[in-house]
Short mmCIF file of C-alpha atoms in Angstrom, two decimals:
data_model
loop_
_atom_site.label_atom_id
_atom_site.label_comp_id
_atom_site.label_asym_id
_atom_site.label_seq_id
_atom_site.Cartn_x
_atom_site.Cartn_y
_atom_site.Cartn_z
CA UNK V 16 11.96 -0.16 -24.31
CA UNK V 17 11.49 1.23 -20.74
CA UNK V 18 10.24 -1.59 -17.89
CA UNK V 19 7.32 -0.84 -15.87
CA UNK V 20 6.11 -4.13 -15.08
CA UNK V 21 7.65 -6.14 -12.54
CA UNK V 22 10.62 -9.01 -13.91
CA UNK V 23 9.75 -12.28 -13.24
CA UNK V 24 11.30 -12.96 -9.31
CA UNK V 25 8.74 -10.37 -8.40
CA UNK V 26 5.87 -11.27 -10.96
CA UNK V 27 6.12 -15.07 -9.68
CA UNK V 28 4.40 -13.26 -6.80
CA UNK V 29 2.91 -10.14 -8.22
CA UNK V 30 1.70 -10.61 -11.50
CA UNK V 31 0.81 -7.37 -12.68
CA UNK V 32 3.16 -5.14 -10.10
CA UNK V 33 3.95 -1.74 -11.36
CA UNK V 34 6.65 0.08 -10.92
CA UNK V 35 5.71 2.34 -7.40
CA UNK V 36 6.88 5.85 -8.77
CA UNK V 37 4.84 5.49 -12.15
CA UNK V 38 2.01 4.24 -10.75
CA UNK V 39 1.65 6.89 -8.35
CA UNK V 40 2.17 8.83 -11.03
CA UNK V 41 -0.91 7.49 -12.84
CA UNK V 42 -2.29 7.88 -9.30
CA UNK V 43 -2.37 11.50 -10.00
CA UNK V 44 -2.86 12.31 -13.04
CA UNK V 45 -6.11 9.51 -12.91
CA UNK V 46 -7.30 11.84 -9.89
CA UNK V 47 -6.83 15.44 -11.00
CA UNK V 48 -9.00 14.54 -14.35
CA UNK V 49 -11.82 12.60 -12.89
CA UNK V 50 -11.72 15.94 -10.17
CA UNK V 51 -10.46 18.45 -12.28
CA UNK V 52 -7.78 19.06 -9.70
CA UNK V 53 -4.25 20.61 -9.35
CA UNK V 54 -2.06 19.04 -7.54
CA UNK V 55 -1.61 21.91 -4.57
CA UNK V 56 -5.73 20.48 -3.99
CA UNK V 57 -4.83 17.41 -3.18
CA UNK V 58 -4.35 16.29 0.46
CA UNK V 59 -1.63 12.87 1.04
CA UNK V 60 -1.79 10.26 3.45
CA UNK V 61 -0.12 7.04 3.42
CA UNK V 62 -0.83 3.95 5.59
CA UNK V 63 2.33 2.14 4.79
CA UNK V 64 5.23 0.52 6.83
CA UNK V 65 7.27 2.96 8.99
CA UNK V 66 10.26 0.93 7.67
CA UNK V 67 12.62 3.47 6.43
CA UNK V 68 12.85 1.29 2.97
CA UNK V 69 8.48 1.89 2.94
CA UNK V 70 7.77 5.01 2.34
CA UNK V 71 6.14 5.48 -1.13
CA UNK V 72 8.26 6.92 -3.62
CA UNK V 73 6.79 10.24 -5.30
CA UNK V 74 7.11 11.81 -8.04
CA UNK V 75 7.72 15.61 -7.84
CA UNK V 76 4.95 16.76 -7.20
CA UNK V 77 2.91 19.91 -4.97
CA UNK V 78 0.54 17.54 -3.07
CA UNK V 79 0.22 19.11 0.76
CA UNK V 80 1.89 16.30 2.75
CA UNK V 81 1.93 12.95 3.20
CA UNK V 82 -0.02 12.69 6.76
CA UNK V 83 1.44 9.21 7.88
CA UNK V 84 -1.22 6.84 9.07
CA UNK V 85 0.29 3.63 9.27
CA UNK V 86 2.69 1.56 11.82
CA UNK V 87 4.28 -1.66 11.28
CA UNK V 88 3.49 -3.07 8.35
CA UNK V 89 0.98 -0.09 6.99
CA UNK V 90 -1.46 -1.16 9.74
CA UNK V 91 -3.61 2.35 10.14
CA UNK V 92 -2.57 2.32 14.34
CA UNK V 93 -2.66 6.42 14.26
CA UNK V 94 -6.33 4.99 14.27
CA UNK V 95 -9.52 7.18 13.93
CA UNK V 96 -8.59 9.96 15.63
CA UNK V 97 -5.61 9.96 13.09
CA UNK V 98 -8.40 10.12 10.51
CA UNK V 99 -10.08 12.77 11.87
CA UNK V 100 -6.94 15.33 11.87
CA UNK V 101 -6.21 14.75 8.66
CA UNK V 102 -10.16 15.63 7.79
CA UNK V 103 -9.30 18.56 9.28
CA UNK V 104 -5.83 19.02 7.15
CA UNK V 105 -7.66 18.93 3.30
CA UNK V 106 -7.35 22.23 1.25
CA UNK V 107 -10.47 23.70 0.55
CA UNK V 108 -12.45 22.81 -2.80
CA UNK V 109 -9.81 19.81 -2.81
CA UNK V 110 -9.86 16.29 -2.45
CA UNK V 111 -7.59 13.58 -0.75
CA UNK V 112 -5.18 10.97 -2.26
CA UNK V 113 -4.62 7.85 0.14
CA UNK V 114 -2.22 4.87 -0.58
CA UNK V 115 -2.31 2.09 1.74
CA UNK V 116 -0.79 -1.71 2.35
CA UNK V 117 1.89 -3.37 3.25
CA UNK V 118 5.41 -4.48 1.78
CA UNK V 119 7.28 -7.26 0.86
CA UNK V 120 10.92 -7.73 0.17
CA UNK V 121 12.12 -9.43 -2.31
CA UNK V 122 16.19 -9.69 -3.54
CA UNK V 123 17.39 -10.12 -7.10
CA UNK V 124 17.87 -13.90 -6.54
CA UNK V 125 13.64 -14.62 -5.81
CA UNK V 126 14.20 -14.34 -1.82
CA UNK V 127 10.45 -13.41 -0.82
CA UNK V 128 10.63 -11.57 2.68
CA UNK V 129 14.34 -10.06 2.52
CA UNK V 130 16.31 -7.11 0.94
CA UNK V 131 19.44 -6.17 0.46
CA UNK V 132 19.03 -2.88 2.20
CA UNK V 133 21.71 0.43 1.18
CA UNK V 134 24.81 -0.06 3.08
CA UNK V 135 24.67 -3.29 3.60
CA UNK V 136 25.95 -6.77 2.23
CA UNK V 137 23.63 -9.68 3.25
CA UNK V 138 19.66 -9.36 2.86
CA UNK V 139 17.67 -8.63 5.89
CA UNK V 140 14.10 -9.11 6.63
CA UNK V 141 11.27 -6.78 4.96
CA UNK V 142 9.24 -6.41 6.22
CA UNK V 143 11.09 -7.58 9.51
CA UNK V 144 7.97 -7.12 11.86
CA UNK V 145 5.66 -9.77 9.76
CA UNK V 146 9.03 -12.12 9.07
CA UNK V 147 8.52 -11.79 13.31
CA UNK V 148 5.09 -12.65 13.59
CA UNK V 149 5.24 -15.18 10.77
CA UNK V 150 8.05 -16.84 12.04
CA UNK V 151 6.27 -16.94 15.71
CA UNK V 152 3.40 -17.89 14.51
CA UNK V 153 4.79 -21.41 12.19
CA UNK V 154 6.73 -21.97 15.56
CA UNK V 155 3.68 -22.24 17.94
CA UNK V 156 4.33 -19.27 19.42
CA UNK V 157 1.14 -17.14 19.17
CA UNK V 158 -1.76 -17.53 21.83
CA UNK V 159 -5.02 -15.73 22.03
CA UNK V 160 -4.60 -12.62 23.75
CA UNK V 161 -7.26 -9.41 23.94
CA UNK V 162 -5.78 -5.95 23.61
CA UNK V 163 -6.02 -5.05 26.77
CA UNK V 164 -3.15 -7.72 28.02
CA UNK V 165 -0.38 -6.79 24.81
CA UNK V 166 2.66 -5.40 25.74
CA UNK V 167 1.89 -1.28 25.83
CA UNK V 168 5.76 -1.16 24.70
CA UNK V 169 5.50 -3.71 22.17
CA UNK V 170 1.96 -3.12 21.08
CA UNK V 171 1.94 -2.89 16.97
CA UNK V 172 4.20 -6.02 17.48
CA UNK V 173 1.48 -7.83 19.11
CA UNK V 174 -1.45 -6.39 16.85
CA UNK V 175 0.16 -7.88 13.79
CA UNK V 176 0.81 -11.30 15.72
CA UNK V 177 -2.84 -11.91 16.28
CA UNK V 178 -3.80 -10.62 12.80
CA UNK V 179 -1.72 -13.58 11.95
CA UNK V 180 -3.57 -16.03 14.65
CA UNK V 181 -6.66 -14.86 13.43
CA UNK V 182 -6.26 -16.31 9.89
CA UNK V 183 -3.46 -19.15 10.68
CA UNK V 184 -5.45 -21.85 8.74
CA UNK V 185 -5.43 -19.26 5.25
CA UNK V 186 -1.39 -18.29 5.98
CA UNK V 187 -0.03 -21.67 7.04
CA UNK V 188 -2.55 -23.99 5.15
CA UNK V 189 -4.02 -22.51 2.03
CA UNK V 190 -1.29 -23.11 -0.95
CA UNK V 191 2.26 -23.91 -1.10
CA UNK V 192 3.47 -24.43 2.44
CA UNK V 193 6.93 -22.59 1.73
CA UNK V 194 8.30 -19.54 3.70
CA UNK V 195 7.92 -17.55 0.57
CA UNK V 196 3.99 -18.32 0.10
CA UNK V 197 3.24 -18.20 3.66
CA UNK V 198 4.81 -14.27 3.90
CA UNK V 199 2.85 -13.00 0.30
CA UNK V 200 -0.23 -15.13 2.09
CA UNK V 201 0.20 -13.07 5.54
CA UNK V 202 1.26 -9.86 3.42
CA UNK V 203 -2.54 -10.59 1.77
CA UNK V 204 -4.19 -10.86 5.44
CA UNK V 205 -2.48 -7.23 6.33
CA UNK V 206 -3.62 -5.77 3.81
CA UNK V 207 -7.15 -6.95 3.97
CA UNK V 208 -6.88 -5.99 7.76
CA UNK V 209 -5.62 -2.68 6.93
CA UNK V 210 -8.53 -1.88 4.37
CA UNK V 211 -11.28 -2.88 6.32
CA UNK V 212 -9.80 -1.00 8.96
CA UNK V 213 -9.28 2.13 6.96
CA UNK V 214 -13.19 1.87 5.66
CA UNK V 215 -14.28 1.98 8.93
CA UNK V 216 -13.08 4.91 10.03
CA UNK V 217 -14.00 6.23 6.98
CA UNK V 218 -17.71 5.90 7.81
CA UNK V 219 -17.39 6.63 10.81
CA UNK V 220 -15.25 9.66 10.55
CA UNK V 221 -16.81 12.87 8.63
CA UNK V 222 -14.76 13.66 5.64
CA UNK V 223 -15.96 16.58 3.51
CA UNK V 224 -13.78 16.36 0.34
CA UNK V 225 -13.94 13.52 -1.38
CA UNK V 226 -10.85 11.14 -1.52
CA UNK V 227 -9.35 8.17 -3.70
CA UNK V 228 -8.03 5.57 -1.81
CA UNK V 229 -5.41 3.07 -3.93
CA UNK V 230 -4.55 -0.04 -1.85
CA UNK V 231 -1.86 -2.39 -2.69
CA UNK V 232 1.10 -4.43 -2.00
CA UNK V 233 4.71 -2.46 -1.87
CA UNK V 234 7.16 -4.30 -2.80
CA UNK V 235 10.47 -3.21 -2.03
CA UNK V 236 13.78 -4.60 -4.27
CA UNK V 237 17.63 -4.78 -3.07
CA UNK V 238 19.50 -1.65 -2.66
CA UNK V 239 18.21 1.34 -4.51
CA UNK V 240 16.02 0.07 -7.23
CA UNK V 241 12.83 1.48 -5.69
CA UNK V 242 9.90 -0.46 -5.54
CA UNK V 243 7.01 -2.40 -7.58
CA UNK V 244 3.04 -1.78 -6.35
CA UNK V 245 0.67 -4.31 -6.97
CA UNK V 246 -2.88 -2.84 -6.96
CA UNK V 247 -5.42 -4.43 -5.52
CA UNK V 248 -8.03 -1.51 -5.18
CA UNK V 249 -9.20 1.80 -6.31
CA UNK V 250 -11.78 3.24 -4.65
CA UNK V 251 -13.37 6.47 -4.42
CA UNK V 252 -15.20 7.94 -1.97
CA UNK V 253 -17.55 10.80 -1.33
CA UNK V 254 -19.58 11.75 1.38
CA UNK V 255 -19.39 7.71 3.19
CA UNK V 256 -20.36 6.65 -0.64
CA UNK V 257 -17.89 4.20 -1.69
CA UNK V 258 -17.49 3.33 -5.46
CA UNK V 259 -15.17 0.61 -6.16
CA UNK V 260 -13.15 1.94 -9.74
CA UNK V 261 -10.54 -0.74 -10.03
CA UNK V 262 -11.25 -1.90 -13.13
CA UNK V 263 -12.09 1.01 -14.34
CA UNK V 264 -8.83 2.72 -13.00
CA UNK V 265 -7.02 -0.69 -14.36
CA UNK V 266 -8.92 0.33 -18.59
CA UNK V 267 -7.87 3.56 -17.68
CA UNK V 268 -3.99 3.37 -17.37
CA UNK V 269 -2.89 0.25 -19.33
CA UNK V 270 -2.23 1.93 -22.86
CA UNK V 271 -0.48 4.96 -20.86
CA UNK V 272 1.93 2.51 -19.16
CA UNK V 273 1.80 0.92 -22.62
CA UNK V 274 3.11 4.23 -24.10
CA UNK V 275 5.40 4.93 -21.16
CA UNK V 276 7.13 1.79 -21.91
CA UNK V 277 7.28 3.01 -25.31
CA UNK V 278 9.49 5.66 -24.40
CA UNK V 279 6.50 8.64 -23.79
CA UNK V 280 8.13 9.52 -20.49
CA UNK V 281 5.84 12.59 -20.16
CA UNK V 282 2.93 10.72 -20.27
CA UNK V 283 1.91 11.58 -16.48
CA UNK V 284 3.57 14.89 -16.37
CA UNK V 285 1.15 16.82 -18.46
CA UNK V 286 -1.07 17.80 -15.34
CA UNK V 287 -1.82 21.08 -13.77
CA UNK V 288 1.30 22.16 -11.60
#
């Protein structure tokens, strides 16, 4: 039997992570039906870490792209106007396909924030800009500070420190104090950030095709066993009109991860190419 679902050092965490290839997978083939789609319509953009390690893994497939919208930790800093390019970038009579969120480390032996990263032999922080800001921020060593004062060479840096500030009480406080629940709890606050963020540039921004934005966790394992995605959203949108299909995307794909597990590898790959 094939393994989708994450094993338990990531599902201690992630309960219900997928692996990030298959899902994206689903991703697709859940789009082009409810569109009626190929996949040379369909527009990418990710809003994920530029850590090399971050970038989601794809399937083959003939999307145009990805457009990359995201800094440290998948923040969207390419910001509106970043938005408004890739408005500009869709295929006609076609649609977009965003996945957004941050990503979490996490070895073979349950270290949450670390991977053992190609080429090397001891784990290293992932991602290593929130370990940074978390790690600043349990020593004391965040202060209020309005954009206009951060560092302009250091300035995703000091974004994702006062994301942290913002919500210290929630990451330090709320749950298990260890370093591995304070990181998923900060990992949470990005990726709230990062959606609302993403929304409202969304309204804001004039996007004629419609587009299905899937926002998660990535979370990355040691060396080169890819990643896991744990969904939190599915959401479509058309025209500013947001309609929130998680659960419905959720119904949708269970008995084809079901089957894929089964051994039905094909059971994304029977879409228009």
């Amino acid at each position: 039997m094939l393994q989708l679902r994450a094993t338990s050092f990531v599902s201690d965490y992630y309960p219900g992570a997928i692996k990030a290839c298959e899902l994206i997978e689903a991703f697709l083939d859940y789009t082009e039906k409810e569109l009626e789609l190929r996949e040379d319509q369909i527009a990418f953009l990710t809003s994920v870490c530029s850590d090399d390690l971050s970038s989601v893994q794809l399937p083959d497939n003939d999307m145009i792209g990805p457009f990359v919208l995201g800094g440290l930790d998948g923040y969207p800093f390419v910001g509106r106007t970043g938005i408004g390019a890739f408005s500009h970038h869709l295929p006609e009579e076609g649609a977009a396909l965003m996945v957004v969120g941050p990503h979490v480390g996490i070895t073979d032996d349950g270290q949450v924030g670390k991977v053992l990263r190609p080429g090397q032999s001891k784990p290293s922080d992932c991602c290593g800009a929130a370990a940074a800001a978390l790690q600043k921020l349990v020593a004391g060593g965040i202060h209020p500070k309005q954009p206009a004062d951060f560092d302009p060479h250091d300035y995703q840096q000091e974004s994702l420190e006062q994301l942290m500030l913002n919500h210290s009480n929630e990451i330090l406080h709320l749950g298990k104090s260890t370093y591995a629940w304070r990181f998923v709890r900060a990992s949470e606050v990005i990726y709230r950030e990062t959606v609302e963020t993403l929304f409202n540039f969304l309204k804001t921004v004039k996007v004629e095709a419609p587009a299905f934005v899937f926002g998660g966790i990535l979370i990355n394992l040691d060396g080169d066993q890819g990643a896991y995605f744990a969904l939190r959203h599915a959401i479509f949108i058309d025209h500013c009109r947001f309609e929130d299909m998680t659960d419905e995307f959720r119904k949708w794909v269970k008995p084809k991860l079901d089957e894929f597990e089964a051994g039905n590898t094909d059971v994304f790959r029977k879409r228009n190419r």
